mmCIF file with all atom_site columns, C-alpha atoms in Angstrom:
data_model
loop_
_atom_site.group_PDB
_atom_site.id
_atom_site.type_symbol
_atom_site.label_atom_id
_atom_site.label_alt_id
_atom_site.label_comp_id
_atom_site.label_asym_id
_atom_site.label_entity_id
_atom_site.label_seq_id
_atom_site.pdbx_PDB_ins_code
_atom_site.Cartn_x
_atom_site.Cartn_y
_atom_site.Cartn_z
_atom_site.occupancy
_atom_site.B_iso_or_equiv
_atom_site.pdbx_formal_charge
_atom_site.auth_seq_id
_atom_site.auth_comp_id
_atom_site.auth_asym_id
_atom_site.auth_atom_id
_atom_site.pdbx_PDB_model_num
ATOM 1   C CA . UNK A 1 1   ? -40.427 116.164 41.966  1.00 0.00 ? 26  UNK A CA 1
ATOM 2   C CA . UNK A 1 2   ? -36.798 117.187 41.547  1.00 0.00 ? 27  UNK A CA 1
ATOM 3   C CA . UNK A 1 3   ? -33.729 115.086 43.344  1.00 0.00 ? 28  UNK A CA 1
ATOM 4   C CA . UNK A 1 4   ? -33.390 118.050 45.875  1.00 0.00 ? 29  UNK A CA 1
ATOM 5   C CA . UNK A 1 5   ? -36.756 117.360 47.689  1.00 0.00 ? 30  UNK A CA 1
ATOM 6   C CA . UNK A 1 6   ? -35.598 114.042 49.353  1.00 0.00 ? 31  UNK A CA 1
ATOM 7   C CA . UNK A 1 7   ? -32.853 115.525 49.873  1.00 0.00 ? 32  UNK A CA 1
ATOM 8   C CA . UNK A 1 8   ? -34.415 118.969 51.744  1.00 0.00 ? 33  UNK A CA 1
ATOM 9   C CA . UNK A 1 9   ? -36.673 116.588 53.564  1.00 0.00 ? 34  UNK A CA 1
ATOM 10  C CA . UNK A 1 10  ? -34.016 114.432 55.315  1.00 0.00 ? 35  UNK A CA 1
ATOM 11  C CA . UNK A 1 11  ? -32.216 118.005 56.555  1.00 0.00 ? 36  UNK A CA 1
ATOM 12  C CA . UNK A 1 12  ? -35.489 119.296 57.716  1.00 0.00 ? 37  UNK A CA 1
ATOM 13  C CA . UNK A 1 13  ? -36.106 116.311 60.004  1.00 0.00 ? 38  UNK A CA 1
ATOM 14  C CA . UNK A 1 14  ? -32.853 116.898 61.476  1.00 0.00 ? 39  UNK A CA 1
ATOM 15  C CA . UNK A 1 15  ? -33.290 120.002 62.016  1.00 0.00 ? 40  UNK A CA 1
ATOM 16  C CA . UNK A 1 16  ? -36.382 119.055 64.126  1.00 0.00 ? 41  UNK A CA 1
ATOM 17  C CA . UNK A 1 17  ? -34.336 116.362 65.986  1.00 0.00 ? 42  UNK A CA 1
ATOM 18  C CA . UNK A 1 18  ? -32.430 118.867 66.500  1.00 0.00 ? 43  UNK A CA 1
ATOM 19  C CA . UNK A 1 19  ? -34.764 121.688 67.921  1.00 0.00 ? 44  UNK A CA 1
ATOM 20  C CA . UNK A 1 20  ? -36.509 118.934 69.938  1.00 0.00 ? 45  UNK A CA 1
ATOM 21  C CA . UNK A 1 21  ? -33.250 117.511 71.799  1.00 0.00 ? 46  UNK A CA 1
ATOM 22  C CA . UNK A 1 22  ? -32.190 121.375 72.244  1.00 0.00 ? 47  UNK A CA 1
ATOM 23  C CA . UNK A 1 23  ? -35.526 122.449 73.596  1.00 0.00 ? 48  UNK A CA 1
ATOM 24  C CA . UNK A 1 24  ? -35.443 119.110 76.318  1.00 0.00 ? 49  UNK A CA 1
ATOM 25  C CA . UNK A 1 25  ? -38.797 117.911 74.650  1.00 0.00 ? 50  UNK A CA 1
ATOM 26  C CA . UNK A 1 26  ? -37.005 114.512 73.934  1.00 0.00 ? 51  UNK A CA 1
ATOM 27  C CA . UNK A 1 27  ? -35.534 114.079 77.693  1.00 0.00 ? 52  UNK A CA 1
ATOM 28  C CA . UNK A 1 28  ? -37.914 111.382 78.389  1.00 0.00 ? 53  UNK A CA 1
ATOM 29  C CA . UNK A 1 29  ? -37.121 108.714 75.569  1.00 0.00 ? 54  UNK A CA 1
ATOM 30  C CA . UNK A 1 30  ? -33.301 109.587 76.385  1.00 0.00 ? 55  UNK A CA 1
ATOM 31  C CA . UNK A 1 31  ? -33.562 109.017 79.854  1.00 0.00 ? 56  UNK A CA 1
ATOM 32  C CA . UNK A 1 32  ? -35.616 106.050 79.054  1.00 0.00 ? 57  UNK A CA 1
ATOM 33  C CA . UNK A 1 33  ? -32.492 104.777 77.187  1.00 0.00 ? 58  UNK A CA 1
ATOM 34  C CA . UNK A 1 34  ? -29.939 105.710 79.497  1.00 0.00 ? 59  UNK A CA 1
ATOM 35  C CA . UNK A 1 35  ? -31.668 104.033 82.087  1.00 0.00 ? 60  UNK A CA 1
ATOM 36  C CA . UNK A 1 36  ? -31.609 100.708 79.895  1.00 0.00 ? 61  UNK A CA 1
ATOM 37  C CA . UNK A 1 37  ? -27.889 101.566 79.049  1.00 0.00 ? 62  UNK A CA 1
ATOM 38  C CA . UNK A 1 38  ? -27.320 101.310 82.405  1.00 0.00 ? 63  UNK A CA 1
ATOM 39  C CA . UNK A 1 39  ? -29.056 98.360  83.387  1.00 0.00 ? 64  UNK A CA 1
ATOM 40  C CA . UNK A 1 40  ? -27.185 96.385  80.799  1.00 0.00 ? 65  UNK A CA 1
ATOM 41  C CA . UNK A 1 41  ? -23.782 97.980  81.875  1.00 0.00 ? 66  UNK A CA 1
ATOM 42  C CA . UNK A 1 42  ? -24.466 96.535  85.540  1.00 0.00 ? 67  UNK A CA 1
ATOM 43  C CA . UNK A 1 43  ? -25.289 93.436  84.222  1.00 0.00 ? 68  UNK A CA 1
ATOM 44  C CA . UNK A 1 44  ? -22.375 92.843  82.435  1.00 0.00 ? 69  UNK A CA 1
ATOM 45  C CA . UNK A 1 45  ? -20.209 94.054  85.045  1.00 0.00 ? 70  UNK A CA 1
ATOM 46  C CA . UNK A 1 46  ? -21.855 91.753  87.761  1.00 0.00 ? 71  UNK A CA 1
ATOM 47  C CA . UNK A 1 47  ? -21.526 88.961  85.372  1.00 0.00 ? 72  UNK A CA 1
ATOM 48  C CA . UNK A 1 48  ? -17.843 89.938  84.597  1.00 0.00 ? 73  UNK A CA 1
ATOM 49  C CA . UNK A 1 49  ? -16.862 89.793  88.613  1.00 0.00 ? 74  UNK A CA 1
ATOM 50  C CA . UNK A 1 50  ? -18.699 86.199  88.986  1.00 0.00 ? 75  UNK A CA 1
ATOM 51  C CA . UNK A 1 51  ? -16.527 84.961  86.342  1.00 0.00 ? 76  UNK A CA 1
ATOM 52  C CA . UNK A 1 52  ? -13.165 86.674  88.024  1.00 0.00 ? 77  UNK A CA 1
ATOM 53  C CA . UNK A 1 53  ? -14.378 85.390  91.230  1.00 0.00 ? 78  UNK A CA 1
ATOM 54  C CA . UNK A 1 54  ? -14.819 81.843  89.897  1.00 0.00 ? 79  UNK A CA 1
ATOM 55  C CA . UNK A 1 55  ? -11.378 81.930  88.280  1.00 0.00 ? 80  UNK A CA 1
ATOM 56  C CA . UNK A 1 56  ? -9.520  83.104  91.594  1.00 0.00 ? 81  UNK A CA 1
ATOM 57  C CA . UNK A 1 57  ? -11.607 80.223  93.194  1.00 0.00 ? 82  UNK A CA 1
ATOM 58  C CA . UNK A 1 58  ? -10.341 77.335  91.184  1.00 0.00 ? 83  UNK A CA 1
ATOM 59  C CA . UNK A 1 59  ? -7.194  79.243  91.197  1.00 0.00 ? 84  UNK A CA 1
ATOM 60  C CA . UNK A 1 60  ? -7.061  78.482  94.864  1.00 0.00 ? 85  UNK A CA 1
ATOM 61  C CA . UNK A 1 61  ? -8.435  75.411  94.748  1.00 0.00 ? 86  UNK A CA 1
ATOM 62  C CA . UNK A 1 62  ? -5.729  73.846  92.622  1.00 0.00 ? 87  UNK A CA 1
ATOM 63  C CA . UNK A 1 63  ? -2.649  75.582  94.654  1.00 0.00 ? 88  UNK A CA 1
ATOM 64  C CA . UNK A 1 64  ? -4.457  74.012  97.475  1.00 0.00 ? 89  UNK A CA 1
ATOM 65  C CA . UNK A 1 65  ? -4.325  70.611  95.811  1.00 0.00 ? 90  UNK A CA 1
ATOM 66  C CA . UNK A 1 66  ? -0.869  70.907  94.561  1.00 0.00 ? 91  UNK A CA 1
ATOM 67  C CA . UNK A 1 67  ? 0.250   71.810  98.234  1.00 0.00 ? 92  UNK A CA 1
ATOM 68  C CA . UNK A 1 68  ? -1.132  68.802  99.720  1.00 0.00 ? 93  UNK A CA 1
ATOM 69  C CA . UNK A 1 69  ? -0.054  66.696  97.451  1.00 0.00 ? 94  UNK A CA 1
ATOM 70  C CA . UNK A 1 70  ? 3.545   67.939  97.974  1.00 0.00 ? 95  UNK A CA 1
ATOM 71  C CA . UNK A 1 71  ? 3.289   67.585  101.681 1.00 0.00 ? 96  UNK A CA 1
ATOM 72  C CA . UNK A 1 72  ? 1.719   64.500  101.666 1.00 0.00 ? 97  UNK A CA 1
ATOM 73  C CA . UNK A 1 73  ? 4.381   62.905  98.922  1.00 0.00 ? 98  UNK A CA 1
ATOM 74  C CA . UNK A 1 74  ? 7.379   64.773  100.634 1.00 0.00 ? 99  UNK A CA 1
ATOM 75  C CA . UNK A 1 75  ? 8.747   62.540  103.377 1.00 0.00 ? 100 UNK A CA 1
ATOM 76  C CA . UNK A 1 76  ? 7.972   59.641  100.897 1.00 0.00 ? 101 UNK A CA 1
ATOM 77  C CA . UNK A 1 77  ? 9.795   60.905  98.503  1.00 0.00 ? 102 UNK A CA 1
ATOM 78  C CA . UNK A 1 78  ? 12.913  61.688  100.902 1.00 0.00 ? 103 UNK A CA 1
ATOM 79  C CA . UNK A 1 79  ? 13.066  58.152  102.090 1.00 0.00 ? 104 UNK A CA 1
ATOM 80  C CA . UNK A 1 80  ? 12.986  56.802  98.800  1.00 0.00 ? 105 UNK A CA 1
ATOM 81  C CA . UNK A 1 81  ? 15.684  58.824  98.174  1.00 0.00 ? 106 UNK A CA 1
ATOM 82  C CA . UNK A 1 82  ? 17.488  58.232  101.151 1.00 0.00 ? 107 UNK A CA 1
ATOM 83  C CA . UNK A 1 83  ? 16.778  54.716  101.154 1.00 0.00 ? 108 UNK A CA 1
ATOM 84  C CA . UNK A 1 84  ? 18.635  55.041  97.527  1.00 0.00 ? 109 UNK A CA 1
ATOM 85  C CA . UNK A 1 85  ? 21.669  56.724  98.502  1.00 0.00 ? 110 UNK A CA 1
ATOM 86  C CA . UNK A 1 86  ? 22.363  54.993  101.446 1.00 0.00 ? 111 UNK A CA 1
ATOM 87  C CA . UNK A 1 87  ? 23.410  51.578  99.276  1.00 0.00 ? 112 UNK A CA 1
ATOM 88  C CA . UNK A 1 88  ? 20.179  49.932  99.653  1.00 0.00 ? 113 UNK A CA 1
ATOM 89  C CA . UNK A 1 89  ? 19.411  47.653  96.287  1.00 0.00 ? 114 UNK A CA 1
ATOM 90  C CA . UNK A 1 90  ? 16.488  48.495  93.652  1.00 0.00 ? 115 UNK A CA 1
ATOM 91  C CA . UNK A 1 91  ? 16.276  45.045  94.287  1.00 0.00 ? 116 UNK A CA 1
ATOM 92  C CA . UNK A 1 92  ? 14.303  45.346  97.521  1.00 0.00 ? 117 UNK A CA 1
ATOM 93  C CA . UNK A 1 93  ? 10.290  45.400  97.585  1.00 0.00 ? 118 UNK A CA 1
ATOM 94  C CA . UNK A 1 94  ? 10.599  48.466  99.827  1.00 0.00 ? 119 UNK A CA 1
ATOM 95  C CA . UNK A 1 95  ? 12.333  50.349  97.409  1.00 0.00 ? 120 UNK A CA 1
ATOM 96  C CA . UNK A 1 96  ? 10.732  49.100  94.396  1.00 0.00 ? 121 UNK A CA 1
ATOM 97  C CA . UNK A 1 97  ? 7.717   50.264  95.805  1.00 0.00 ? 122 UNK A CA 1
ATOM 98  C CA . UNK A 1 98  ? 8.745   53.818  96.624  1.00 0.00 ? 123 UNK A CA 1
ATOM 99  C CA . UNK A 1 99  ? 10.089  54.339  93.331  1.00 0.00 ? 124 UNK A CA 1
ATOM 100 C CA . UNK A 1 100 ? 6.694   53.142  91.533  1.00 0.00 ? 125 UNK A CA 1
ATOM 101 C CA . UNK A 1 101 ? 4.708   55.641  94.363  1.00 0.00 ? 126 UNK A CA 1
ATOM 102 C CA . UNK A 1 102 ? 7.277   58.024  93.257  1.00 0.00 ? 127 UNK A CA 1
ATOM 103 C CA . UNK A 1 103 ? 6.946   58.278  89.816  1.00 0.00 ? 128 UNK A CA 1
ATOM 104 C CA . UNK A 1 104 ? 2.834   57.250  89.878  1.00 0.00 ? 129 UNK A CA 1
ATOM 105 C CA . UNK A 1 105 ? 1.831   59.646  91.596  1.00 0.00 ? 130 UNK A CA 1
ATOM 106 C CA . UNK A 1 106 ? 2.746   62.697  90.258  1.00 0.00 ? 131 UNK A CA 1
ATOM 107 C CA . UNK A 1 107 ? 2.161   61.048  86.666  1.00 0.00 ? 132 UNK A CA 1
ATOM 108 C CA . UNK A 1 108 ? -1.187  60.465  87.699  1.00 0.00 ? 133 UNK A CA 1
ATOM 109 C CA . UNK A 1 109 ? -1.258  64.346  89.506  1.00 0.00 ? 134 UNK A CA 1
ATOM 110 C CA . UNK A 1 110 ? -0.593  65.455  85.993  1.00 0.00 ? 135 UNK A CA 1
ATOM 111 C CA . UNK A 1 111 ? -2.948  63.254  83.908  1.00 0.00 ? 136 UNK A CA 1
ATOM 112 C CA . UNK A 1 112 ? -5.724  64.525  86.337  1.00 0.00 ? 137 UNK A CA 1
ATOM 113 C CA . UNK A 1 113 ? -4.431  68.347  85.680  1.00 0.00 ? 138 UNK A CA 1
ATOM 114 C CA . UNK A 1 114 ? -4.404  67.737  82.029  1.00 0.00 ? 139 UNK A CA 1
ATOM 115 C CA . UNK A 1 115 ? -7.948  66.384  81.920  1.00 0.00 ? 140 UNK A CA 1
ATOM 116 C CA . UNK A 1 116 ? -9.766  69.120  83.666  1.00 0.00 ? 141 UNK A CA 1
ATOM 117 C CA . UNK A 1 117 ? -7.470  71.108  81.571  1.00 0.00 ? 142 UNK A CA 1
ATOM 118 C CA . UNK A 1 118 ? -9.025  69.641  78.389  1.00 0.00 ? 143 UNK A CA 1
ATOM 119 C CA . UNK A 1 119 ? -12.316 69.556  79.116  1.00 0.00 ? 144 UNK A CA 1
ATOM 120 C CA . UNK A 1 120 ? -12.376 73.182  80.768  1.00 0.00 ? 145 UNK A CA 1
ATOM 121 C CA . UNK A 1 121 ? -11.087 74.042  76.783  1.00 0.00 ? 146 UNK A CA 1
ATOM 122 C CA . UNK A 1 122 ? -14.048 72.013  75.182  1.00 0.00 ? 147 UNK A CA 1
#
């Protein structure tokens, strides 16, 4: 047995791999694999748009959030600050009060943000 005969052997079968894909006698197992190619392609694709879909979802969902929450904290806000301008004391409960909603709110906006944040990392 000289080192040339493994050698001659692996070149022979590839010459029949050859032959056999030129001929079209191995059209079944690679349409067999193609098909499975392409069952796994649209799989991952399918999966890829569910998770684009669910990101432009909760995309939405939070601009939807943060618009409420600005028109429901807007006119408060502009009385506080009107109420502020226009010589009235810190003093007063009112305006105590507005300034606490004021700041609370949007710290507690944020906290909430930074939380779903957080966990959507973990």
């Amino acid at each position: 047995m000289t080192p040339f005969d493994g050698e001659a052997t692996t070149r022979a079968g590839a010459d029949r791999d050859l032959l056999s894909s030129l001929a079209g006698t191995d059209a079944g197992r690679e349409c067999l694999l193609a098909c499975r190619t392409r069952r796994v392609v649209g799989a991952s694709l399918g999966l890829m748009q569910e998770q684009k879909a669910g990101r432009k979802r909760i995309r939405a969902v939070a601009l939807a959030a943060i618009l409420l929450v600005v028109l429901a904290l807007g006119p408060l806000v502009h009385w506080a600050v009107d109420s502020l301008f226009a010589g009235e004391h810190l003093s007063d409960l009112t305006s105590q009060f507005a300034l606490w909603v004021c700041i609370l709110c949007p710290a507690l906006v944020a906290c909430a943000l930074l939380a779903g944040w957080v966990r959507h990392r973990s």
